[in-house]
Structures are given as structure tokens and as C-alpha cells.
Amino acid sequence: MNDVEELKQFALVHARTQGIPPELTEAVLGRITSDDAARPGSWTGEWSRAAEAHEARQELLEASRLYTMARFPFVDGPARQHALDKAIDTFSRAGSGLEPFQVDTPQGVIRCWRGGTGPLLLISGGIVSIKEQWAGLLLQLTKAGLSGVVTELPQAGVNSLPYDVDSWRMIPAILDALGTTEATGAYAMMMSFSGHLALRAAANDPRIKGVLTVGAPVNGFFTDAGWQQALPRVTVDTIVHLTGEKPGGLADWALRPDELRSIDVPVAYVASKHDEIIPSHDIDLLATHVRRFSLLEHDDVHGSPAHTAQTGAWLTQSLQAMTSN
């Protein structure tokens, strides 16, 4: 069972990036006292009740965001499975204008939403988020003249691929299914652990024209045993759930300096000075070895929950600069 106070801490950035009103977030979190779905005041129960109220008023996008919070950080039983199912269902019925898009591979199925016209953008979140959480970002960017696909990490949500050292290959698989060529290319706005996949893909697939990410692990997260000992419990538990391994068993996932040097496209990275998950050495490696590297650093914890507006504006400006060149 999850530590409720830790869940409250790490859920804040996910609520803010979805645009859930702060007063609603505060009210729901204030009612939560347990992670036991069978008890009053449970994590899934309180978020789901808030979602149900919006669903009853046919405010389906709002309901989907709240059901997404109810399944946070990952499905560990019937209550969170129900919340995941409802998050997808309410988003599907909301008439967002995005269309479902599926990529079948020998390893599993990658499910996405897509929409828009213009330069192609791939969007994905980290180990504790689903594609519906980031669909709102895609909707905003399609209004700005981009096309895009929003998806999720393997084993998060309904992506059935195994989450392993070769998971970066899901990005070329999506580009193949879309018919993306080197001439047309795509940009990857992939957050946290999805950013790790995007960096490796950029080192191997010339169709990736730029990477934008927030708090992506690079090397030390996977190799530094001392750092791993102090990782938040929710991070370790989620990694184990998705991969079957603790972070210490993922040393071969680390991006090597030679891989980073082979990335010849712009990389825009948002870092947090007090990140509990990503060691500062990872940022140093990027700055040293990635030729076209730009950095925004906040005086904040992982995901910079107190700086979501600044992060969003900077990433948008960085994306505009990449697509205009």
C-alpha cells in the first residue's frame, strides 16, 4: 500500500499540469487519509467521487482528469483499474477532436490519440502518467498549428509493450506507422522517463528533429547505487511494477557519453535543483556531451510543481524555435 503523504507530494505536479483547479486539488487531498480502497477517505475513493460529480454534469474532460488522479501512481488492484477504465472512457466520450490511433508490434500494442495538421510532435509522460493526462497539451498545440500523437510508456495505462532496455524502439514504431520520413521528421516532447526513451531514439533515428523534456533520467539514476538508496518509495515501487526490477537492476539502461555525443539535434531540458529522482550528474552529462543543449533550471523538486507555468512557456518557446529552423 502506498504512503499517502508521499502520494500527495508527488501528485501535485500531475494535478497542476492537467489544469485541475488548485482549490479542488486541495479539497480532495484534504479528505484523503488512506490508500486502502475499502476504507473511507481512500485515495481512489476521494478522487473518484470528485470525478463522478463532474461526470454527472457531463463535464467529461474534467472527469477524466480526476479519474486519472484516482489511478495514480499505477494500477495495483480493482479500484485503480476501475479509475483507469473510467479515465479512458470519459475522455473517449468527451468529443475532444482527437482520434484513437493504434500501433501493433510483435511485442505488444501502443495506443495513442492523434490530431492536428502541421509539424509532427510526439508527446508522452513518465512512469506514473497515462496518455489521457497529456492529451490536453496536444489539444493546445494542435490549435497552434501542429499535428501530434500522445501516448504513454510501456506498461503504463494500456500500452502493452514490455518496459525494458529496448523500449525506445516504440518511438520509431510510431513514426513508421505514421509514414514519417527523415525529410518530414518529428519532434519529441516526452516528459521524465519518456524523455529517456526520446534521447536514445534521437541518437539512433534521424527522423527525430528535436527533444524537449522535463526531469528525464540519463545515467546516474540507473547506475548510482548510493543515489538509488534514497529514491522515493513511490518511484521504486512504480519501477518494480512496470519492469519487474528495482532501479539497481537497470544499469544497462544508462545513456553513455558516446550516445549523447551522437545526438545532433536540439535538446531542451527542464531540471529541478532539488530533484529527488534525477541526480544532478545526469544534467552535467547532457550539458557536456549534447552539442545543442539548452537548460531551464528551477529551484524546486522533481517536476517543478511550483513552476508549471514557466516550464510550459519555455518548452513552447523552445519548440517554436526548433520548428522554425
mmCIF file of C-alpha atoms in Angstrom:
data_model
loop_
_atom_site.group_PDB
_atom_site.id
_atom_site.type_symbol
_atom_site.label_atom_id
_atom_site.label_comp_id
_atom_site.label_asym_id
_atom_site.label_seq_id
_atom_site.Cartn_x
_atom_site.Cartn_y
_atom_site.Cartn_z
ATOM 1 C CA MET A 1 0.000 0.000 0.000
ATOM 2 C CA ASN A 2 1.284 3.466 -0.896
ATOM 3 C CA ASP A 3 2.386 6.122 1.573
ATOM 4 C CA VAL A 4 -0.451 8.658 1.319
ATOM 5 C CA GLU A 5 1.647 11.683 2.258
ATOM 6 C CA GLU A 6 4.201 10.787 -0.417
ATOM 7 C CA LEU A 7 1.393 10.360 -2.966
ATOM 8 C CA LYS A 8 0.070 13.804 -2.081
ATOM 9 C CA GLN A 9 3.519 15.335 -2.605
ATOM 10 C CA PHE A 10 4.167 13.770 -5.996
ATOM 11 C CA ALA A 11 0.610 14.110 -7.289
ATOM 12 C CA LEU A 12 0.687 17.912 -7.120
ATOM 13 C CA VAL A 13 2.598 18.410 -10.361
ATOM 14 C CA HIS A 14 0.267 15.990 -12.164
ATOM 15 C CA ALA A 15 -2.804 17.870 -10.967
ATOM 16 C CA ARG A 16 -1.311 21.226 -11.982
ATOM 17 C CA THR A 17 -0.156 20.134 -15.434
ATOM 18 C CA GLN A 18 -3.687 18.888 -16.149
ATOM 19 C CA GLY A 19 -5.187 22.205 -15.115
ATOM 20 C CA ILE A 20 -7.168 20.836 -12.178
ATOM 21 C CA PRO A 21 -8.136 23.896 -10.090
ATOM 22 C CA PRO A 22 -5.845 24.216 -7.043
ATOM 23 C CA GLU A 23 -8.810 24.609 -4.690
ATOM 24 C CA LEU A 24 -10.285 21.317 -5.924
ATOM 25 C CA THR A 25 -6.954 19.543 -5.563
ATOM 26 C CA GLU A 26 -6.556 20.919 -2.052
ATOM 27 C CA ALA A 27 -10.084 19.876 -1.079
ATOM 28 C CA VAL A 28 -9.688 16.312 -2.360
ATOM 29 C CA LEU A 29 -6.247 15.842 -0.828
ATOM 30 C CA GLY A 30 -7.589 17.171 2.463
ATOM 31 C CA ARG A 31 -10.166 14.377 2.591
ATOM 32 C CA ILE A 32 -7.659 11.595 1.876
ATOM 33 C CA THR A 33 -6.400 9.673 4.893
ATOM 34 C CA SER A 34 -5.636 6.209 3.485
ATOM 35 C CA ASP A 35 -4.647 4.240 0.409
ATOM 36 C CA ASP A 36 -6.962 1.385 1.358
ATOM 37 C CA ALA A 37 -9.803 1.459 -1.171
ATOM 38 C CA ALA A 38 -12.062 -0.341 1.317
ATOM 39 C CA ARG A 39 -11.836 2.476 3.859
ATOM 40 C CA PRO A 40 -13.451 5.943 3.899
ATOM 41 C CA GLY A 41 -11.101 8.709 2.817
ATOM 42 C CA SER A 42 -9.140 6.488 0.437
ATOM 43 C CA TRP A 43 -7.023 7.856 -2.400
ATOM 44 C CA THR A 44 -9.025 6.225 -5.181
ATOM 45 C CA GLY A 45 -12.348 6.800 -3.439
ATOM 46 C CA GLU A 46 -11.997 10.550 -2.927
ATOM 47 C CA TRP A 47 -10.597 11.321 -6.374
ATOM 48 C CA SER A 48 -13.227 9.073 -7.981
ATOM 49 C CA ARG A 49 -16.061 10.770 -6.099
ATOM 50 C CA ALA A 50 -14.862 14.133 -7.358
ATOM 51 C CA ALA A 51 -14.687 12.693 -10.880
ATOM 52 C CA GLU A 52 -18.183 11.214 -10.634
ATOM 53 C CA ALA A 53 -19.628 14.626 -9.749
ATOM 54 C CA HIS A 54 -18.163 16.112 -12.946
ATOM 55 C CA GLU A 55 -19.247 13.104 -14.993
ATOM 56 C CA ALA A 56 -22.822 13.502 -13.722
ATOM 57 C CA ARG A 57 -22.786 17.068 -15.075
ATOM 58 C CA GLN A 58 -21.371 15.799 -18.412
ATOM 59 C CA GLU A 59 -18.087 17.604 -17.750
ATOM 60 C CA LEU A 60 -16.248 14.672 -19.223
ATOM 61 C CA LEU A 61 -12.775 16.103 -19.787
ATOM 62 C CA GLU A 62 -12.723 17.330 -16.189
ATOM 63 C CA ALA A 63 -13.914 13.924 -15.009
ATOM 64 C CA SER A 64 -11.195 12.158 -16.994
ATOM 65 C CA ARG A 65 -8.503 14.262 -15.309
ATOM 66 C CA LEU A 66 -9.814 13.359 -11.867
ATOM 67 C CA TYR A 67 -10.132 9.652 -12.669
ATOM 68 C CA THR A 68 -6.524 9.869 -13.869
ATOM 69 C CA MET A 69 -5.553 11.119 -10.413
ATOM 70 C CA ALA A 70 -7.531 8.280 -8.836
ATOM 71 C CA ARG A 71 -5.423 5.637 -10.637
ATOM 72 C CA PHE A 72 -2.151 7.380 -9.705
ATOM 73 C CA PRO A 73 0.591 6.106 -9.468
ATOM 74 C CA PHE A 74 -0.222 2.744 -11.134
ATOM 75 C CA VAL A 75 -2.918 0.096 -11.213
ATOM 76 C CA ASP A 76 -2.482 -2.175 -8.206
ATOM 77 C CA GLY A 77 -5.993 -3.574 -7.826
ATOM 78 C CA PRO A 78 -9.662 -3.292 -8.839
ATOM 79 C CA ALA A 79 -10.178 0.279 -7.576
ATOM 80 C CA ARG A 80 -7.350 1.794 -9.612
ATOM 81 C CA GLN A 81 -8.229 -0.400 -12.596
ATOM 82 C CA HIS A 82 -11.766 0.997 -12.491
ATOM 83 C CA ALA A 83 -10.349 4.522 -12.286
ATOM 84 C CA LEU A 84 -8.114 3.900 -15.320
ATOM 85 C CA ASP A 85 -11.049 2.476 -17.291
ATOM 86 C CA LYS A 86 -13.176 5.498 -16.396
ATOM 87 C CA ALA A 87 -10.400 7.952 -17.265
ATOM 88 C CA ILE A 88 -10.186 6.476 -20.757
ATOM 89 C CA ASP A 89 -13.967 6.138 -21.138
ATOM 90 C CA THR A 90 -14.806 9.717 -20.132
ATOM 91 C CA PHE A 91 -12.065 11.119 -22.344
ATOM 92 C CA SER A 92 -13.300 9.000 -25.267
ATOM 93 C CA ARG A 93 -16.848 10.337 -24.821
ATOM 94 C CA ALA A 94 -15.800 13.964 -24.389
ATOM 95 C CA GLY A 95 -15.538 14.775 -28.096
ATOM 96 C CA SER A 96 -12.090 16.330 -27.819
ATOM 97 C CA GLY A 97 -11.433 16.185 -31.556
ATOM 98 C CA LEU A 98 -8.547 13.750 -31.140
ATOM 99 C CA GLU A 99 -8.770 10.362 -32.799
ATOM 100 C CA PRO A 100 -7.640 6.989 -31.413
ATOM 101 C CA PHE A 101 -4.555 5.602 -33.119
ATOM 102 C CA GLN A 102 -3.082 2.161 -32.551
ATOM 103 C CA VAL A 103 0.304 0.694 -33.454
ATOM 104 C CA ASP A 104 0.559 -3.088 -33.444
ATOM 105 C CA THR A 105 4.029 -4.539 -32.902
ATOM 106 C CA PRO A 106 5.260 -8.100 -32.287
ATOM 107 C CA GLN A 107 5.931 -7.111 -28.653
ATOM 108 C CA GLY A 108 2.540 -5.526 -27.977
ATOM 109 C CA VAL A 109 0.141 -2.716 -28.790
ATOM 110 C CA ILE A 110 0.865 1.023 -28.480
ATOM 111 C CA ARG A 111 -2.351 3.007 -28.097
ATOM 112 C CA CYS A 112 -2.386 6.719 -28.814
ATOM 113 C CA TRP A 113 -4.513 9.763 -29.535
ATOM 114 C CA ARG A 114 -3.702 11.914 -32.546
ATOM 115 C CA GLY A 115 -4.873 15.116 -34.179
ATOM 116 C CA GLY A 116 -3.970 18.360 -35.906
ATOM 117 C CA THR A 117 -2.065 19.325 -39.033
ATOM 118 C CA GLY A 118 1.453 20.654 -39.414
ATOM 119 C CA PRO A 119 4.814 19.622 -37.947
ATOM 120 C CA LEU A 120 4.585 16.332 -36.040
ATOM 121 C CA LEU A 121 5.022 16.228 -32.272
ATOM 122 C CA LEU A 122 5.198 13.082 -30.117
ATOM 123 C CA ILE A 123 4.020 13.573 -26.515
ATOM 124 C CA SER A 124 4.330 11.193 -23.571
ATOM 125 C CA GLY A 125 4.618 11.344 -19.796
ATOM 126 C CA GLY A 126 6.561 9.420 -17.194
ATOM 127 C CA ILE A 127 6.163 6.204 -15.254
ATOM 128 C CA VAL A 128 3.104 7.351 -13.295
ATOM 129 C CA SER A 129 1.027 9.025 -16.036
ATOM 130 C CA ILE A 130 -1.250 7.920 -18.864
ATOM 131 C CA LYS A 131 -1.806 9.352 -22.322
ATOM 132 C CA GLU A 132 -5.129 10.978 -21.385
ATOM 133 C CA GLN A 133 -3.251 13.116 -18.855
ATOM 134 C CA TRP A 134 -1.236 14.709 -21.677
ATOM 135 C CA ALA A 135 -3.986 14.870 -24.290
ATOM 136 C CA GLY A 136 -4.881 18.391 -23.168
ATOM 137 C CA LEU A 137 -1.364 19.544 -24.064
ATOM 138 C CA LEU A 138 -1.750 18.028 -27.517
ATOM 139 C CA LEU A 139 -5.073 19.834 -27.957
ATOM 140 C CA GLN A 140 -3.411 23.159 -27.118
ATOM 141 C CA LEU A 141 -0.565 22.566 -29.543
ATOM 142 C CA THR A 142 -2.816 21.464 -32.409
ATOM 143 C CA LYS A 143 -4.542 24.839 -32.109
ATOM 144 C CA ALA A 144 -1.107 26.392 -32.631
ATOM 145 C CA GLY A 145 -0.686 24.650 -35.986
ATOM 146 C CA LEU A 146 0.975 21.364 -35.029
ATOM 147 C CA SER A 147 -0.041 17.770 -35.519
ATOM 148 C CA GLY A 148 0.669 15.266 -32.831
ATOM 149 C CA VAL A 149 0.406 11.891 -31.222
ATOM 150 C CA VAL A 150 0.118 11.441 -27.463
ATOM 151 C CA THR A 151 0.970 8.067 -25.958
ATOM 152 C CA GLU A 152 2.353 6.550 -22.757
ATOM 153 C CA LEU A 153 5.251 4.447 -21.535
ATOM 154 C CA PRO A 154 5.113 0.665 -21.884
ATOM 155 C CA GLN A 155 3.027 -0.934 -19.111
ATOM 156 C CA ALA A 156 1.650 2.464 -18.064
ATOM 157 C CA GLY A 157 -2.014 2.877 -18.923
ATOM 158 C CA VAL A 158 -2.853 0.487 -21.755
ATOM 159 C CA ASN A 159 0.492 0.306 -23.593
ATOM 160 C CA SER A 160 1.109 -3.451 -23.563
ATOM 161 C CA LEU A 161 4.774 -3.383 -24.679
ATOM 162 C CA PRO A 162 7.299 -4.624 -22.115
ATOM 163 C CA TYR A 163 9.171 -1.806 -20.403
ATOM 164 C CA ASP A 164 12.810 -2.743 -20.929
ATOM 165 C CA VAL A 165 16.109 -1.522 -22.353
ATOM 166 C CA ASP A 166 14.690 -1.656 -25.896
ATOM 167 C CA SER A 167 11.540 0.335 -25.158
ATOM 168 C CA TRP A 168 12.897 3.348 -27.064
ATOM 169 C CA ARG A 169 12.040 1.404 -30.206
ATOM 170 C CA MET A 170 8.384 2.237 -29.671
ATOM 171 C CA ILE A 171 9.183 5.724 -30.993
ATOM 172 C CA PRO A 172 10.446 4.519 -34.405
ATOM 173 C CA ALA A 173 7.478 2.112 -34.477
ATOM 174 C CA ILE A 174 5.049 5.028 -34.091
ATOM 175 C CA LEU A 175 6.882 7.018 -36.768
ATOM 176 C CA ASP A 176 6.797 4.012 -39.100
ATOM 177 C CA ALA A 177 3.041 3.649 -38.605
ATOM 178 C CA LEU A 178 2.550 7.330 -39.364
ATOM 179 C CA GLY A 179 4.677 7.112 -42.505
ATOM 180 C CA THR A 180 7.142 9.671 -41.130
ATOM 181 C CA THR A 181 10.266 10.107 -43.250
ATOM 182 C CA GLU A 182 13.606 11.740 -42.492
ATOM 183 C CA ALA A 183 12.521 14.634 -44.688
ATOM 184 C CA THR A 184 9.363 15.310 -42.684
ATOM 185 C CA GLY A 185 10.670 14.290 -39.265
ATOM 186 C CA ALA A 186 9.110 14.688 -35.817
ATOM 187 C CA TYR A 187 9.764 16.403 -32.504
ATOM 188 C CA ALA A 188 9.550 14.588 -29.174
ATOM 189 C CA MET A 189 8.082 16.376 -26.150
ATOM 190 C CA MET A 190 8.421 13.469 -23.783
ATOM 191 C CA MET A 191 8.494 14.012 -20.047
ATOM 192 C CA SER A 192 10.543 12.312 -17.325
ATOM 193 C CA PHE A 193 11.184 8.642 -18.134
ATOM 194 C CA SER A 194 9.708 9.049 -21.622
ATOM 195 C CA GLY A 195 12.420 11.649 -22.153
ATOM 196 C CA HIS A 196 14.984 8.919 -21.558
ATOM 197 C CA LEU A 197 13.471 6.960 -24.455
ATOM 198 C CA ALA A 198 13.386 10.082 -26.641
ATOM 199 C CA LEU A 199 17.079 10.796 -26.067
ATOM 200 C CA ARG A 200 18.047 7.269 -27.040
ATOM 201 C CA ALA A 201 15.785 7.423 -30.087
ATOM 202 C CA ALA A 202 17.365 10.732 -31.113
ATOM 203 C CA ALA A 203 20.773 9.050 -31.009
ATOM 204 C CA ASN A 204 19.552 6.302 -33.340
ATOM 205 C CA ASP A 205 16.747 7.624 -35.557
ATOM 206 C CA PRO A 206 17.426 10.622 -37.840
ATOM 207 C CA ARG A 207 13.693 11.319 -38.064
ATOM 208 C CA ILE A 208 13.810 12.843 -34.559
ATOM 209 C CA LYS A 209 14.456 16.555 -35.157
ATOM 210 C CA GLY A 210 14.384 17.768 -31.563
ATOM 211 C CA VAL A 211 13.761 16.620 -27.981
ATOM 212 C CA LEU A 212 12.013 18.542 -25.211
ATOM 213 C CA THR A 213 11.798 17.017 -21.756
ATOM 214 C CA VAL A 214 11.421 17.639 -18.035
ATOM 215 C CA GLY A 215 13.345 15.653 -15.426
ATOM 216 C CA ALA A 216 14.461 12.777 -17.641
ATOM 217 C CA PRO A 217 16.894 10.175 -16.235
ATOM 218 C CA VAL A 218 20.094 9.768 -18.217
ATOM 219 C CA ASN A 219 22.782 7.726 -16.493
ATOM 220 C CA GLY A 220 23.280 8.087 -12.751
ATOM 221 C CA PHE A 221 19.689 7.198 -11.927
ATOM 222 C CA PHE A 222 20.376 3.742 -13.331
ATOM 223 C CA THR A 223 23.959 3.252 -12.123
ATOM 224 C CA ASP A 224 24.493 5.158 -8.865
ATOM 225 C CA ALA A 225 23.749 2.711 -6.041
ATOM 226 C CA GLY A 226 24.045 5.409 -3.401
ATOM 227 C CA TRP A 227 21.533 7.634 -5.168
ATOM 228 C CA GLN A 228 19.151 4.712 -5.628
ATOM 229 C CA GLN A 229 19.096 4.067 -1.880
ATOM 230 C CA ALA A 230 17.470 7.458 -1.284
ATOM 231 C CA LEU A 231 14.867 7.338 -4.069
ATOM 232 C CA PRO A 232 11.231 7.959 -3.076
ATOM 233 C CA ARG A 233 9.331 4.780 -2.350
ATOM 234 C CA VAL A 234 6.668 5.548 -4.952
ATOM 235 C CA THR A 235 9.360 5.773 -7.654
ATOM 236 C CA VAL A 236 10.932 2.459 -6.717
ATOM 237 C CA ASP A 237 7.562 0.718 -6.380
ATOM 238 C CA THR A 238 6.433 2.012 -9.774
ATOM 239 C CA ILE A 239 9.671 0.977 -11.484
ATOM 240 C CA VAL A 240 9.344 -2.512 -9.991
ATOM 241 C CA HIS A 241 5.709 -2.713 -11.082
ATOM 242 C CA LEU A 242 6.487 -1.692 -14.679
ATOM 243 C CA THR A 243 9.787 -3.515 -15.227
ATOM 244 C CA GLY A 244 9.992 -6.277 -12.618
ATOM 245 C CA GLU A 245 13.324 -4.804 -11.473
ATOM 246 C CA LYS A 246 14.495 -2.284 -8.901
ATOM 247 C CA PRO A 247 16.475 0.668 -10.339
ATOM 248 C CA GLY A 248 19.709 -1.119 -9.404
ATOM 249 C CA GLY A 249 18.876 -3.840 -11.915
ATOM 250 C CA LEU A 250 18.629 -1.383 -14.817
ATOM 251 C CA ALA A 251 22.281 -0.389 -15.213
ATOM 252 C CA ASP A 252 22.291 -1.265 -18.921
ATOM 253 C CA TRP A 253 19.570 1.365 -19.484
ATOM 254 C CA ALA A 254 22.074 4.182 -18.833
ATOM 255 C CA LEU A 255 22.817 6.503 -21.751
ATOM 256 C CA ARG A 256 26.550 6.512 -22.450
ATOM 257 C CA PRO A 257 28.592 9.619 -23.317
ATOM 258 C CA ASP A 258 29.142 8.346 -26.859
ATOM 259 C CA GLU A 259 25.375 8.018 -27.361
ATOM 260 C CA LEU A 260 24.839 11.546 -26.105
ATOM 261 C CA ARG A 261 27.542 12.878 -28.424
ATOM 262 C CA SER A 262 25.756 11.284 -31.374
ATOM 263 C CA ILE A 263 22.628 13.371 -30.741
ATOM 264 C CA ASP A 264 22.889 16.133 -33.334
ATOM 265 C CA VAL A 265 19.507 17.786 -32.783
ATOM 266 C CA PRO A 266 18.455 20.411 -30.232
ATOM 267 C CA VAL A 267 17.617 19.123 -26.751
ATOM 268 C CA ALA A 268 15.652 21.393 -24.390
ATOM 269 C CA TYR A 269 15.696 20.151 -20.800
ATOM 270 C CA VAL A 270 13.922 21.431 -17.675
ATOM 271 C CA ALA A 271 15.714 20.464 -14.450
ATOM 272 C CA SER A 272 14.929 20.897 -10.758
ATOM 273 C CA LYS A 273 17.715 21.842 -8.346
ATOM 274 C CA HIS A 274 16.218 19.708 -5.563
ATOM 275 C CA ASP A 275 15.138 16.758 -7.686
ATOM 276 C CA GLU A 276 14.708 13.659 -5.516
ATOM 277 C CA ILE A 277 14.680 11.333 -8.541
ATOM 278 C CA ILE A 278 17.137 12.674 -11.127
ATOM 279 C CA PRO A 279 20.746 13.220 -9.943
ATOM 280 C CA SER A 280 22.390 16.493 -10.977
ATOM 281 C CA HIS A 281 25.188 14.475 -12.602
ATOM 282 C CA ASP A 282 22.704 13.458 -15.299
ATOM 283 C CA ILE A 283 22.234 17.107 -16.240
ATOM 284 C CA ASP A 284 26.002 17.624 -16.265
ATOM 285 C CA LEU A 285 26.377 14.722 -18.714
ATOM 286 C CA LEU A 286 23.849 16.262 -21.090
ATOM 287 C CA ALA A 287 25.482 19.681 -20.883
ATOM 288 C CA THR A 288 28.918 18.176 -21.545
ATOM 289 C CA HIS A 289 28.100 15.790 -24.372
ATOM 290 C CA VAL A 290 24.971 17.029 -26.208
ATOM 291 C CA ARG A 291 26.121 19.672 -28.666
ATOM 292 C CA ARG A 292 22.835 21.579 -28.978
ATOM 293 C CA PHE A 293 21.680 21.556 -25.375
ATOM 294 C CA SER A 294 19.587 24.218 -23.629
ATOM 295 C CA LEU A 295 18.609 24.146 -19.969
ATOM 296 C CA LEU A 296 15.974 25.753 -17.758
ATOM 297 C CA GLU A 297 16.587 25.061 -14.082
ATOM 298 C CA HIS A 298 14.083 25.712 -11.305
ATOM 299 C CA ASP A 299 14.670 25.946 -7.558
ATOM 300 C CA ASP A 300 12.179 23.145 -6.982
ATOM 301 C CA VAL A 301 11.647 19.399 -6.528
ATOM 302 C CA HIS A 302 11.051 16.760 -9.229
ATOM 303 C CA GLY A 303 8.778 18.026 -11.987
ATOM 304 C CA SER A 304 8.974 21.586 -10.565
ATOM 305 C CA PRO A 305 5.331 21.699 -9.416
ATOM 306 C CA ALA A 306 5.644 25.337 -8.325
ATOM 307 C CA HIS A 307 6.836 26.377 -11.794
ATOM 308 C CA THR A 308 4.459 24.637 -14.217
ATOM 309 C CA ALA A 309 3.524 27.877 -15.997
ATOM 310 C CA GLN A 310 7.166 28.871 -16.549
ATOM 311 C CA THR A 311 8.024 25.355 -17.702
ATOM 312 C CA GLY A 312 5.157 25.286 -20.187
ATOM 313 C CA ALA A 313 6.052 28.690 -21.634
ATOM 314 C CA TRP A 314 9.729 27.804 -22.010
ATOM 315 C CA LEU A 315 9.005 24.462 -23.668
ATOM 316 C CA THR A 316 6.572 26.133 -26.063
ATOM 317 C CA GLN A 317 9.162 28.774 -26.979
ATOM 318 C CA SER A 318 11.818 26.093 -27.418
ATOM 319 C CA LEU A 319 9.527 24.067 -29.664
ATOM 320 C CA GLN A 320 8.736 27.140 -31.759
ATOM 321 C CA ALA A 321 12.459 27.786 -32.192
ATOM 322 C CA MET A 322 13.056 24.186 -33.269
ATOM 323 C CA THR A 323 10.200 24.056 -35.766
ATOM 324 C CA SER A 324 11.070 27.414 -37.312
ATOM 325 C CA ASN A 325 14.631 26.367 -38.231
#
